[in-house]
mmCIF file of C-alpha atoms in Angstrom:
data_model
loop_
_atom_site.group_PDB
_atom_site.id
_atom_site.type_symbol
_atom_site.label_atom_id
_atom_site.label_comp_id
_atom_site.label_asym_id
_atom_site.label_seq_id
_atom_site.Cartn_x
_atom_site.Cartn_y
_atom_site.Cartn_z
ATOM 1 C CA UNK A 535 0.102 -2.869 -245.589
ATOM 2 C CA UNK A 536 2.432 -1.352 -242.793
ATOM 3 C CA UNK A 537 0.778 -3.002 -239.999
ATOM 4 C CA UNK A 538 3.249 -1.383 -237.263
ATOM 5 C CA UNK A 539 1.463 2.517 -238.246
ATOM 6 C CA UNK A 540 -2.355 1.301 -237.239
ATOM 7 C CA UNK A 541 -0.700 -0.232 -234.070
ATOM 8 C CA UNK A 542 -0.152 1.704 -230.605
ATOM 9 C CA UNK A 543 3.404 1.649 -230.072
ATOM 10 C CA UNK A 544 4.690 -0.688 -227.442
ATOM 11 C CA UNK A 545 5.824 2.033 -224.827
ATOM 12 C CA UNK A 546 5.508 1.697 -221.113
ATOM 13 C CA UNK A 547 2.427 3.976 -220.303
ATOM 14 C CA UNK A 548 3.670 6.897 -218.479
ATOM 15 C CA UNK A 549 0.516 7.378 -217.134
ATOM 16 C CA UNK A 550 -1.051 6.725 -213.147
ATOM 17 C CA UNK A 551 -2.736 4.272 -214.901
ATOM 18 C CA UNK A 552 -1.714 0.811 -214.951
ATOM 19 C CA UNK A 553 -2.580 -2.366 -217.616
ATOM 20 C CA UNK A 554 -6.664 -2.747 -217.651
ATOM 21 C CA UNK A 555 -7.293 0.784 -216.203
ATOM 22 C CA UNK A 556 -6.352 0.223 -212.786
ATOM 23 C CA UNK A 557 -4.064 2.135 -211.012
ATOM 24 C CA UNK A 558 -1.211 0.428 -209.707
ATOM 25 C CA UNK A 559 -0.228 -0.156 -206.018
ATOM 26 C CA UNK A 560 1.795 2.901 -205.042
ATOM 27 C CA UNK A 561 5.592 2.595 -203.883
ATOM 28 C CA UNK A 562 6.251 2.485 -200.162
ATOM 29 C CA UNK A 563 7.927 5.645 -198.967
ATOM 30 C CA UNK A 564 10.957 6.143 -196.822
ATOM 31 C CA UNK A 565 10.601 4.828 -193.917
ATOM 32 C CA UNK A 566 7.374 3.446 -194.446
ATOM 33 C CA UNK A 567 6.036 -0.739 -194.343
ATOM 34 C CA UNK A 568 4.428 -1.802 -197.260
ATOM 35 C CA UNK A 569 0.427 -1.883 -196.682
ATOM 36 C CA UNK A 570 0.986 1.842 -195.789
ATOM 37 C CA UNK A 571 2.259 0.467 -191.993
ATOM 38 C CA UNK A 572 5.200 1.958 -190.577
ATOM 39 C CA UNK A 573 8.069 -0.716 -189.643
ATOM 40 C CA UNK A 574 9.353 -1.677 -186.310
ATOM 41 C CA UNK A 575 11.991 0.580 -184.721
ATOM 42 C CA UNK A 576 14.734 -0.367 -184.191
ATOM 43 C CA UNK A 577 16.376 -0.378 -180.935
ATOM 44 C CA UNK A 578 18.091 2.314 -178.716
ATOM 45 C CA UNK A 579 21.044 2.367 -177.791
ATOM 46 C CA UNK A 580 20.573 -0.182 -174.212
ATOM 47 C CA UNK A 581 17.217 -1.217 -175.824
ATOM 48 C CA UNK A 582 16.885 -5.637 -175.679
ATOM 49 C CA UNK A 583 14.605 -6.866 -178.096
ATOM 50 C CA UNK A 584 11.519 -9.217 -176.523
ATOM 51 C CA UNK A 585 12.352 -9.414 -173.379
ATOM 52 C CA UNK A 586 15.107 -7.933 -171.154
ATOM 53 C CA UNK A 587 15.839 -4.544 -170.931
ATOM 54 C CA UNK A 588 13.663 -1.672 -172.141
ATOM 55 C CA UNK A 589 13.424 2.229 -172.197
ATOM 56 C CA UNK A 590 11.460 3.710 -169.477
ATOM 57 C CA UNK A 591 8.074 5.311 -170.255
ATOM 58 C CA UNK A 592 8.456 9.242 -170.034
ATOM 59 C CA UNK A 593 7.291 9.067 -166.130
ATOM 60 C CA UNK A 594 9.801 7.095 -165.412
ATOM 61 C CA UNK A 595 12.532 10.861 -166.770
ATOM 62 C CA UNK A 596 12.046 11.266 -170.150
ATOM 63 C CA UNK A 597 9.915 11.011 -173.304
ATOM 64 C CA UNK A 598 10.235 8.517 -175.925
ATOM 65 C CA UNK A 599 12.621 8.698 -178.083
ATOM 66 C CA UNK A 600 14.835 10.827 -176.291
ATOM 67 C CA UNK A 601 18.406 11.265 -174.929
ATOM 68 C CA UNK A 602 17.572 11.519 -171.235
ATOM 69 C CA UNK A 603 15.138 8.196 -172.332
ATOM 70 C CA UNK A 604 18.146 6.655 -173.940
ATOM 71 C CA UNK A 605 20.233 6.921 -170.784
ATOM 72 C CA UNK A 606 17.066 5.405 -168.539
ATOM 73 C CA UNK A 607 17.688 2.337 -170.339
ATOM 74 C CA UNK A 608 21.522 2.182 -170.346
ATOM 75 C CA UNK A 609 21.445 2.502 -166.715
ATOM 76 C CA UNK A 610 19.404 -0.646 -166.126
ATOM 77 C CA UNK A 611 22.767 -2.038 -167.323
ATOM 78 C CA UNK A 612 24.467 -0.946 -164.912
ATOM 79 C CA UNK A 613 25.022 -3.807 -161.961
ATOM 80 C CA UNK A 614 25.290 -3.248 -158.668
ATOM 81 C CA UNK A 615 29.068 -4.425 -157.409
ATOM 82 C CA UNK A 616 27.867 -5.978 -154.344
ATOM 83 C CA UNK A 617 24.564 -7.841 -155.687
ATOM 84 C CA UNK A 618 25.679 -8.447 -159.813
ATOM 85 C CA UNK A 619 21.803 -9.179 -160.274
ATOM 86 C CA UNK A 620 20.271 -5.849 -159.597
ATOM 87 C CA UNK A 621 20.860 -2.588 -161.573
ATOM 88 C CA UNK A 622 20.613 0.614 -160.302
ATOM 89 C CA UNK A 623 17.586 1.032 -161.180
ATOM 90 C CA UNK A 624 16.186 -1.871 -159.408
ATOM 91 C CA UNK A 625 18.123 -0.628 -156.155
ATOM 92 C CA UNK A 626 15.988 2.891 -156.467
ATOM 93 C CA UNK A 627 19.246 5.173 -156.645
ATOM 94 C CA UNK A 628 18.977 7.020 -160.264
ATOM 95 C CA UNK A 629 16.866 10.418 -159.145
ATOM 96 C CA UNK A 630 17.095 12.221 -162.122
ATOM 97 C CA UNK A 631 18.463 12.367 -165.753
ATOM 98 C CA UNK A 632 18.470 15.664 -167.222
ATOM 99 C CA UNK A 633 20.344 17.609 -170.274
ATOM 100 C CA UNK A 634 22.042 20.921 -168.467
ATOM 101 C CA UNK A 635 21.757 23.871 -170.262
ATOM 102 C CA UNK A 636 24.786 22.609 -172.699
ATOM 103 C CA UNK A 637 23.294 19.820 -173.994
ATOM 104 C CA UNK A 638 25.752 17.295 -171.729
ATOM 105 C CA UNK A 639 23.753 14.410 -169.802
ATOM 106 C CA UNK A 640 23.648 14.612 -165.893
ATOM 107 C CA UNK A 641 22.786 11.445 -163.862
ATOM 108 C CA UNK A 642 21.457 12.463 -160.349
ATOM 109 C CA UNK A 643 22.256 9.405 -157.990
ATOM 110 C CA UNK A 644 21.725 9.049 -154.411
ATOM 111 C CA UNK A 645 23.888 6.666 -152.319
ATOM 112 C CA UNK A 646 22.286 3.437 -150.075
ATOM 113 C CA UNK A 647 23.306 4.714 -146.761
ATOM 114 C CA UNK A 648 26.049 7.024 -145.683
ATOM 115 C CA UNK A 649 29.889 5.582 -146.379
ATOM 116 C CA UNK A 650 28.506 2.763 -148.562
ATOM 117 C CA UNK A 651 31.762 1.545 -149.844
ATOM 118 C CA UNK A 652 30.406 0.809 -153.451
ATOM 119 C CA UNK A 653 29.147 4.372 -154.282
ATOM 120 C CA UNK A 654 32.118 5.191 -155.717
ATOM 121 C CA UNK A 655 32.099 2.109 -157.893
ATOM 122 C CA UNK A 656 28.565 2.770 -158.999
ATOM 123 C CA UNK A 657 29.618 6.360 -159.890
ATOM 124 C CA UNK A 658 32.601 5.215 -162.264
ATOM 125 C CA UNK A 659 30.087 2.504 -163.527
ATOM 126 C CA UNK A 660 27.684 4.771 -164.692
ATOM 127 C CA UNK A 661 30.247 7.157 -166.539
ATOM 128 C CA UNK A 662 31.743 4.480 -168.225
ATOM 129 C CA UNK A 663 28.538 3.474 -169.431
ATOM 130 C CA UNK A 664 27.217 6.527 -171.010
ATOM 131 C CA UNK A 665 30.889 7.494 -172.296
ATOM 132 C CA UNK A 666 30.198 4.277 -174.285
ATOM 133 C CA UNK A 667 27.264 5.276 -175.436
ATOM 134 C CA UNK A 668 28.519 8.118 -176.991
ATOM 135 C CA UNK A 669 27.410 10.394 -173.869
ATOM 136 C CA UNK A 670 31.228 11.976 -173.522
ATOM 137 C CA UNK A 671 29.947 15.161 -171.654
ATOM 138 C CA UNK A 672 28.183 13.040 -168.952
ATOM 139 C CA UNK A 673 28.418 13.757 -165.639
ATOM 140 C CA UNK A 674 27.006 12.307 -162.158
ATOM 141 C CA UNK A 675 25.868 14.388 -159.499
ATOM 142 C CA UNK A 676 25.177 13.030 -155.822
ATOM 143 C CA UNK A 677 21.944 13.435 -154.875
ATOM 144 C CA UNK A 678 21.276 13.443 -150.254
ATOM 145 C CA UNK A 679 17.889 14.836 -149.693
ATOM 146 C CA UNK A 680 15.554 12.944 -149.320
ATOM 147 C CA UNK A 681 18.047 10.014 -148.467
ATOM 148 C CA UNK A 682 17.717 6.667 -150.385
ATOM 149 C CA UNK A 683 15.236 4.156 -148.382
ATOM 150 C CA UNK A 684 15.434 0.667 -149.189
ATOM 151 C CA UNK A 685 11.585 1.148 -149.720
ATOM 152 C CA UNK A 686 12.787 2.433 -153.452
ATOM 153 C CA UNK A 687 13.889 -0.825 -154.813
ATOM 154 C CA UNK A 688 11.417 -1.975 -157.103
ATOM 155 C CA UNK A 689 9.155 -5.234 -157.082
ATOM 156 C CA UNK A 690 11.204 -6.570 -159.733
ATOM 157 C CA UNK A 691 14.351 -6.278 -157.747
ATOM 158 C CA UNK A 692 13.128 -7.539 -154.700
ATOM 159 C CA UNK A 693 12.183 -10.867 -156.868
ATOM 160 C CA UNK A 694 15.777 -10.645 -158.628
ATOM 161 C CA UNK A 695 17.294 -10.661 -154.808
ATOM 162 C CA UNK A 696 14.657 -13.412 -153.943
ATOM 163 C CA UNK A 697 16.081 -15.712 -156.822
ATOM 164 C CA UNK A 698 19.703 -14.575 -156.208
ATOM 165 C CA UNK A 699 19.407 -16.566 -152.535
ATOM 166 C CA UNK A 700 18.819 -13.021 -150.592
ATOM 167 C CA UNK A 701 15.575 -12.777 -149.096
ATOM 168 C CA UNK A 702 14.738 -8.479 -149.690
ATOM 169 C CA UNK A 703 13.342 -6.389 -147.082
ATOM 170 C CA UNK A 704 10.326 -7.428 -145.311
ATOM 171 C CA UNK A 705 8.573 -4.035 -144.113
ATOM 172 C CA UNK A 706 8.816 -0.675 -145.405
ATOM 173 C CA UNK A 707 10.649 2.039 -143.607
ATOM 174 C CA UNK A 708 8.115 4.600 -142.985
ATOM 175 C CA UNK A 709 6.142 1.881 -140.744
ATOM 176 C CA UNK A 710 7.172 2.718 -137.407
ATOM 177 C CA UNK A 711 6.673 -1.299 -136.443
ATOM 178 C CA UNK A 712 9.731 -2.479 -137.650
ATOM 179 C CA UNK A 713 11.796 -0.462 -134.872
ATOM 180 C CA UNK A 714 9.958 -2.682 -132.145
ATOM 181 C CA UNK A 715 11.201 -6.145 -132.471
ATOM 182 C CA UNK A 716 12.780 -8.564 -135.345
ATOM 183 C CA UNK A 717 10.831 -8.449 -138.767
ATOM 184 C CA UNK A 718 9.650 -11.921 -140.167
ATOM 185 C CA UNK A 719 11.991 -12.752 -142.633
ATOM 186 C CA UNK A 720 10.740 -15.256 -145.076
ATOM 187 C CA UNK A 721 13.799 -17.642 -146.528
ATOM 188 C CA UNK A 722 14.200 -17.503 -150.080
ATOM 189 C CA UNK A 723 15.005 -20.743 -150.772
ATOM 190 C CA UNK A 724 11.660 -22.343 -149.251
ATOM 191 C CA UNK A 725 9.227 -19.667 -148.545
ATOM 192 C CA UNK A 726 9.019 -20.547 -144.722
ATOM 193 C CA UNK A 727 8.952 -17.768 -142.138
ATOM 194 C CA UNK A 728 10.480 -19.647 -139.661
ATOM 195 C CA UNK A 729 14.019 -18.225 -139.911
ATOM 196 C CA UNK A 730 16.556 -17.017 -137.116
ATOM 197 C CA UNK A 731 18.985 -14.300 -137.109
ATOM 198 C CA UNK A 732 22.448 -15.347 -136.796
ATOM 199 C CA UNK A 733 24.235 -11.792 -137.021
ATOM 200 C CA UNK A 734 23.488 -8.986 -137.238
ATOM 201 C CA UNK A 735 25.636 -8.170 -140.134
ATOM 202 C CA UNK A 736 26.321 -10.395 -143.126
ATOM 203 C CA UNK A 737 27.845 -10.329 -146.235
ATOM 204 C CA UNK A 738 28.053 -6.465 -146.199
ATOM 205 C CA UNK A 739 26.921 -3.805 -143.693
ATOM 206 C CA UNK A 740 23.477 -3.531 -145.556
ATOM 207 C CA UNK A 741 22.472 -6.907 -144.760
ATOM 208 C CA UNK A 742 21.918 -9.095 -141.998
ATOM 209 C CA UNK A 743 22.592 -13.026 -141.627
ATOM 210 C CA UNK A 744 20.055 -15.377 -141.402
ATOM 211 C CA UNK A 745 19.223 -18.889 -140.686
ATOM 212 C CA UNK A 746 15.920 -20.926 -142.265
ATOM 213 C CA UNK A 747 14.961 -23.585 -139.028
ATOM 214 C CA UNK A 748 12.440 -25.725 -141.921
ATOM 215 C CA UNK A 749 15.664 -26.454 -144.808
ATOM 216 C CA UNK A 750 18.534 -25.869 -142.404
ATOM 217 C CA UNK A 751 19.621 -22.547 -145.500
ATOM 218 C CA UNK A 752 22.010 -19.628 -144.247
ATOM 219 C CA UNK A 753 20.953 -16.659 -146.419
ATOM 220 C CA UNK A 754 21.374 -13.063 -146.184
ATOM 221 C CA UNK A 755 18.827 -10.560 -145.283
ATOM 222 C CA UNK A 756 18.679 -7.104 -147.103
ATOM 223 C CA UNK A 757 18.035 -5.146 -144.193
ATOM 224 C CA UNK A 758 15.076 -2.164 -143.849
ATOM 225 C CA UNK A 759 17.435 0.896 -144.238
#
């Protein structure tokens, strides 16, 4: 009796179906997690992972996933020469990123006050960056009007100047207060507002030179520009 003729024959089903009746789990796509959830991103170009630095949300000059995104977050790489802790973004300077009508990146930047001897450092900075990057058409265009305010660096640069030993500006510009009398300068080493001026120029033009009369610390004051 040929047993092997009232058998099925042991072939893979070609089927949907799987063994029992069930249908099998399908095969993750391209690009796609298993359990149907799509995987992490992976990083842009100037992108940290956790913390550190991160692309700008589209208010801050571009949408997600784009170029003009892309070069928000290189720029946050790029240090100021005079205080290495802050980026040019924390200082307030970037005004604009844009792709001209060529495709090439332009970086609108404003200098800190007129004759500021690192603006041309910043400038080279900035192109060297994005040439890295891959951004060879890149250009930076100096932006005047409105002039830069040092009411534009943001609250996580004033804490990065705090923690660098330079206590940040202590009113904003458009008060009209600070033009009558000396602001009250808090020292960055203890917190105590009971500081002196010493000069009224310190380590560069754009900040003053202070004294703290509780721990006896010099420091230097980023000055209300």
């Amino acid at each position: 009796m040929n047993l092997r003729s009232e058998r099925e024959p042991l072939t893979p089903a070609l089927s949907p179906e799987g063994r029992g009746g069930k249908t099998p789990l399908p095969l993750p796509l391209a690009g796609e997690g298993r359990g149907g959830k799509s995987p992490l991103p992976l990083p842009l170009a100037g992108e940290g992972r956790g913390k550190g630095t991160r692309l700008p949300l589209a208010s801050e000059g571009g949408g997600e996933g784009t170029a003009e995104a892309t070069v928000w977050g290189l720029l946050e790489l790029v240090m100021d020469p005079e205080i290495p802790v802050l980026s040019v973004i924390d200082l307030g300077i970037v005004r604009h990123v844009r792709t001209t009508e060529t495709g090439a990146i332009e970086v609108g930047v404003s200098p800190t006050y007129s004759g500021c001897p690192a603006t041309e450092v910043i400038r080279g900075s900035i192109a060297r960056a994005l040439r890295a990057a891959g951004f060879a058409d890149a250009r930076t265009v100096d932006v005047l009007s409105p002039p830069w305010t040092s009411d534009w660096i943001t609250p996580a640069g004033r804490e990065k100047l705090r923690h660098f030993g330079i206590a940040p500006p202590a009113a904003a510009v458009s008060n009209p207060r600070h033009l009558f009398g000396q602001p009250r300068v808090a020292c960055p080493r203890c917190g105590s507002e009971e500081t002196a001026r010493v000069s009224e120029f310190g380590s560069t033009p754009c900040k003053a030179h202070y004294q703290c009369r509780s721990c006896a610390e010099p420091f230097d004051y980023f000055k209300c520009i």
